[in-house]
Amino acid sequence: MEPHTDLVAMHMSDGIVNAPTSVIFGLVAVLGLALCVARARGDLDDRTAPMAGLVAAFVFAVQMLNFPILPGVSGHLLGGALCAILVGPYVGAICVSIVLLLQALLFADGGLSALGTNITNMALIGTFVGYGVAVALRRVATRSRGGLVVVAFVAAWVNTVVASLGFVLEYAIGGEGLALGTVFGLMTGFHALIGIGEGIITALTVGAVAAVRPDLVYLTRGAAPSLTIKDQGVRS
Amino acid sequence: MTKLPVAFYAGFLVVALLLAGVVSYAASSSPDGLDAVTQTGCQLDEAGEPVGGTCIAQNAGEHATAGSPLADYTVGGSEGTTGIAGVIGVLVTLVAAGGLFWVLRRRSSEDETPSRVE
């Protein structure tokens, strides 16, 4: 009996691109994540480590929430910009990767041989492109909470569209079944719409965290006057 | 010693659990943008499997973990268990990611000079 296999699958399955392409992007994912793990340590302490675990759990939850974009077509959060803004790009890319790994292992969502392409697109490209946009606009983000929310929206929209281009590249290298121009047009068109949803979710989430605990927003941390007053020399 | 924002953490977790456990029932079951592209050109049967035409999804294999007890965001394939599968997923992700980050973190004791000297 075949259950409704494709109705809840959200990421690339095994066989969508050929084996050599899967291996290439598997290596890209391993190298990228190794760099992230090496750099993540500097961004993790007693306060941010639990926050990063919660951000990963939150991304897992929100990725389940497919929203309609066109008749018969839906979209869901990828989460790159959201993670990067809240916990930084290195920790953020690991957050998205853990979500993708657990989805493939436990929930039969995203092929095991496609983990490399899925991690490359959503965890590496999505997170670092989203972070790059957010950093480029950091002066707007640090001006006010409204500015931060706008930057979160823009970074998330760009992360979604550019991540979809990662698939187009992988398809160009090792996929078949549809004209490349059609794949490019449909992927970017759909993801320009999905990016609006990604932008709204990211803006709401970052805005809510910034309202309650602005010290837990990685992008703007350290921009506000530091509250860690050194008490050396105060006492006589 | 900095006081951990435990109330904030708890609130964040409750939001994630509600989204995965309750709101997930309202999610669209239409194929997402990627699946819509890979299915373009094919006729699909009721289960969403390509049965005719030419499309990218025809190259997709059966999922290696399709027999997992949580496959397709259900518990044992039972209808109406998406929320339970979602709550399990949130908790497993929290433990896996939180555990990894906790091990990777800089220990506060490494950074602080001993302040207990009297």
CSV table of N, CA, C and O in Angstrom, one decimal, chain A residues 31-72:
chain,number,residue,atom,x,y,z
A,31,LEU,N,32.0,20.0,3.7
A,31,LEU,CA,33.0,21.0,3.9
A,31,LEU,C,32.4,22.3,4.5
A,31,LEU,O,33.0,22.9,5.4
A,32,GLY,N,31.2,22.7,4.0
A,32,GLY,CA,30.6,23.9,4.5
A,32,GLY,C,30.2,23.7,6.0
A,32,GLY,O,30.5,24.6,6.8
A,33,LEU,N,29.7,22.6,6.3
A,33,LEU,CA,29.3,22.4,7.7
A,33,LEU,C,30.5,22.2,8.6
A,33,LEU,O,30.4,22.7,9.8
A,34,ALA,N,31.6,21.7,8.1
A,34,ALA,CA,32.8,21.6,9.0
A,34,ALA,C,33.3,23.0,9.3
A,34,ALA,O,33.6,23.2,10.5
A,35,LEU,N,33.3,23.9,8.3
A,35,LEU,CA,33.6,25.3,8.6
A,35,LEU,C,32.7,25.9,9.6
A,35,LEU,O,33.1,26.6,10.6
A,36,CYS,N,31.4,25.6,9.5
A,36,CYS,CA,30.4,26.2,10.4
A,36,CYS,C,30.6,25.7,11.8
A,36,CYS,O,30.6,26.5,12.8
A,37,VAL,N,30.9,24.4,12.0
A,37,VAL,CA,31.1,23.8,13.3
A,37,VAL,C,32.3,24.5,14.0
A,37,VAL,O,32.3,24.8,15.1
A,38,ALA,N,33.4,24.7,13.1
A,38,ALA,CA,34.6,25.3,13.7
A,38,ALA,C,34.4,26.7,14.1
A,38,ALA,O,34.9,27.1,15.2
A,39,ARG,N,33.5,27.4,13.4
A,39,ARG,CA,33.3,28.8,13.7
A,39,ARG,C,32.2,29.0,14.7
A,39,ARG,O,32.1,30.0,15.4
A,40,ALA,N,31.3,28.0,14.8
A,40,ALA,CA,30.1,28.2,15.7
A,40,ALA,C,30.4,28.4,17.2
A,40,ALA,O,29.8,29.1,17.9
A,41,ARG,N,31.5,27.7,17.6
A,41,ARG,CA,31.9,27.7,19.0
A,41,ARG,C,32.0,29.2,19.5
A,41,ARG,O,31.6,29.4,20.6
A,42,GLY,N,32.6,30.0,18.7
A,42,GLY,CA,32.7,31.4,19.1
A,42,GLY,C,31.4,32.2,19.3
A,42,GLY,O,31.4,33.2,20.0
A,43,ASP,N,30.3,31.6,18.8
A,43,ASP,CA,29.0,32.3,18.9
A,43,ASP,C,28.1,31.6,19.9
A,43,ASP,O,27.0,32.0,20.1
A,44,LEU,N,28.7,30.6,20.6
A,44,LEU,CA,27.8,29.8,21.5
A,44,LEU,C,28.3,29.9,22.9
A,44,LEU,O,29.5,29.7,23.2
A,45,ASP,N,27.4,30.3,23.8
A,45,ASP,CA,27.8,30.4,25.3
A,45,ASP,C,26.6,29.8,26.0
A,45,ASP,O,25.6,29.3,25.4
A,46,ASP,N,26.6,30.0,27.3
A,46,ASP,CA,25.5,29.4,28.2
A,46,ASP,C,24.1,30.0,27.8
A,46,ASP,O,23.1,29.3,28.0
A,47,ARG,N,24.1,31.2,27.3
A,47,ARG,CA,22.8,31.8,27.0
A,47,ARG,C,22.4,31.5,25.5
A,47,ARG,O,21.2,31.2,25.2
A,48,THR,N,23.3,31.5,24.6
A,48,THR,CA,23.0,31.4,23.2
A,48,THR,C,22.8,29.9,22.7
A,48,THR,O,22.2,29.6,21.8
A,49,ALA,N,23.5,29.0,23.5
A,49,ALA,CA,23.4,27.6,23.1
A,49,ALA,C,21.9,27.1,23.2
A,49,ALA,O,21.4,26.5,22.3
A,50,PRO,N,21.3,27.3,24.4
A,50,PRO,CA,19.9,26.9,24.4
A,50,PRO,C,19.0,27.6,23.4
A,50,PRO,O,18.1,27.0,22.8
A,51,MET,N,19.3,28.9,23.2
A,51,MET,CA,18.5,29.7,22.2
A,51,MET,C,18.6,29.0,20.8
A,51,MET,O,17.7,28.9,20.1
A,52,ALA,N,19.9,28.6,20.5
A,52,ALA,CA,20.1,28.0,19.1
A,52,ALA,C,19.3,26.7,19.0
A,52,ALA,O,18.8,26.4,18.0
A,53,GLY,N,19.3,25.9,20.1
A,53,GLY,CA,18.5,24.6,20.1
A,53,GLY,C,17.0,24.9,19.8
A,53,GLY,O,16.4,24.2,19.1
A,54,LEU,N,16.5,26.0,20.5
A,54,LEU,CA,15.1,26.3,20.4
A,54,LEU,C,14.8,26.9,19.0
A,54,LEU,O,13.8,26.6,18.4
A,55,VAL,N,15.8,27.6,18.4
A,55,VAL,CA,15.6,28.1,17.0
A,55,VAL,C,15.5,27.0,16.0
A,55,VAL,O,14.6,27.0,15.1
A,56,ALA,N,16.3,25.9,16.2
A,56,ALA,CA,16.2,24.8,15.3
A,56,ALA,C,14.9,24.1,15.5
A,56,ALA,O,14.2,23.7,14.5
A,57,ALA,N,14.4,23.9,16.7
A,57,ALA,CA,13.1,23.3,17.0
A,57,ALA,C,12.0,24.1,16.4
A,57,ALA,O,11.0,23.6,15.8
A,58,PHE,N,12.1,25.4,16.5
A,58,PHE,CA,11.1,26.3,15.9
A,58,PHE,C,11.1,26.2,14.4
A,58,PHE,O,10.0,26.2,13.8
A,59,VAL,N,12.3,26.1,13.7
A,59,VAL,CA,12.3,26.0,12.3
A,59,VAL,C,11.7,24.7,11.9
A,59,VAL,O,10.9,24.6,10.9
A,60,PHE,N,11.9,23.6,12.6
A,60,PHE,CA,11.3,22.3,12.3
A,60,PHE,C,9.7,22.5,12.4
A,60,PHE,O,9.0,22.0,11.4
A,61,ALA,N,9.2,23.1,13.4
A,61,ALA,CA,7.8,23.3,13.5
A,61,ALA,C,7.2,24.1,12.4
A,61,ALA,O,6.2,23.8,11.7
A,62,VAL,N,7.9,25.3,12.0
A,62,VAL,CA,7.3,26.2,11.0
A,62,VAL,C,7.4,25.5,9.6
A,62,VAL,O,6.6,25.8,8.7
A,63,GLN,N,8.5,24.7,9.4
A,63,GLN,CA,8.6,24.1,8.1
A,63,GLN,C,7.4,23.1,7.8
A,63,GLN,O,7.1,22.8,6.7
A,64,MET,N,6.7,22.7,8.9
A,64,MET,CA,5.5,21.9,8.7
A,64,MET,C,4.3,22.7,8.1
A,64,MET,O,3.3,22.1,7.7
A,65,LEU,N,4.4,24.0,8.2
A,65,LEU,CA,3.2,24.8,8.0
A,65,LEU,C,3.2,25.3,6.5
A,65,LEU,O,3.5,26.5,6.2
A,66,ASN,N,2.8,24.5,5.6
A,66,ASN,CA,2.8,24.9,4.2
A,66,ASN,C,1.6,25.9,4.0
A,66,ASN,O,0.5,25.6,4.5
A,67,PHE,N,1.9,27.0,3.3
A,67,PHE,CA,0.9,28.0,3.1
A,67,PHE,C,0.7,28.1,1.6
A,67,PHE,O,1.6,27.9,0.8
A,68,PRO,N,-0.6,28.3,1.1
A,68,PRO,CA,-0.9,28.3,-0.3
A,68,PRO,C,-0.3,29.6,-0.9
A,68,PRO,O,-0.3,30.7,-0.4
A,69,ILE,N,0.3,29.4,-2.1
A,69,ILE,CA,0.8,30.6,-2.9
A,69,ILE,C,0.1,30.8,-4.2
A,69,ILE,O,-0.1,31.9,-4.7
A,70,LEU,N,-0.4,29.7,-4.8
A,70,LEU,CA,-1.1,29.7,-6.0
A,70,LEU,C,-2.1,28.5,-5.9
A,70,LEU,O,-1.9,27.6,-5.1
A,71,PRO,N,-3.1,28.5,-6.8
A,71,PRO,CA,-4.0,27.3,-6.7
A,71,PRO,C,-3.2,26.0,-7.0
A,71,PRO,O,-2.5,25.9,-8.0
A,72,GLY,N,-3.2,25.1,-6.0
A,72,GLY,CA,-2.5,23.8,-6.2
A,72,GLY,C,-1.0,23.9,-5.9
A,72,GLY,O,-0.3,22.9,-6.1
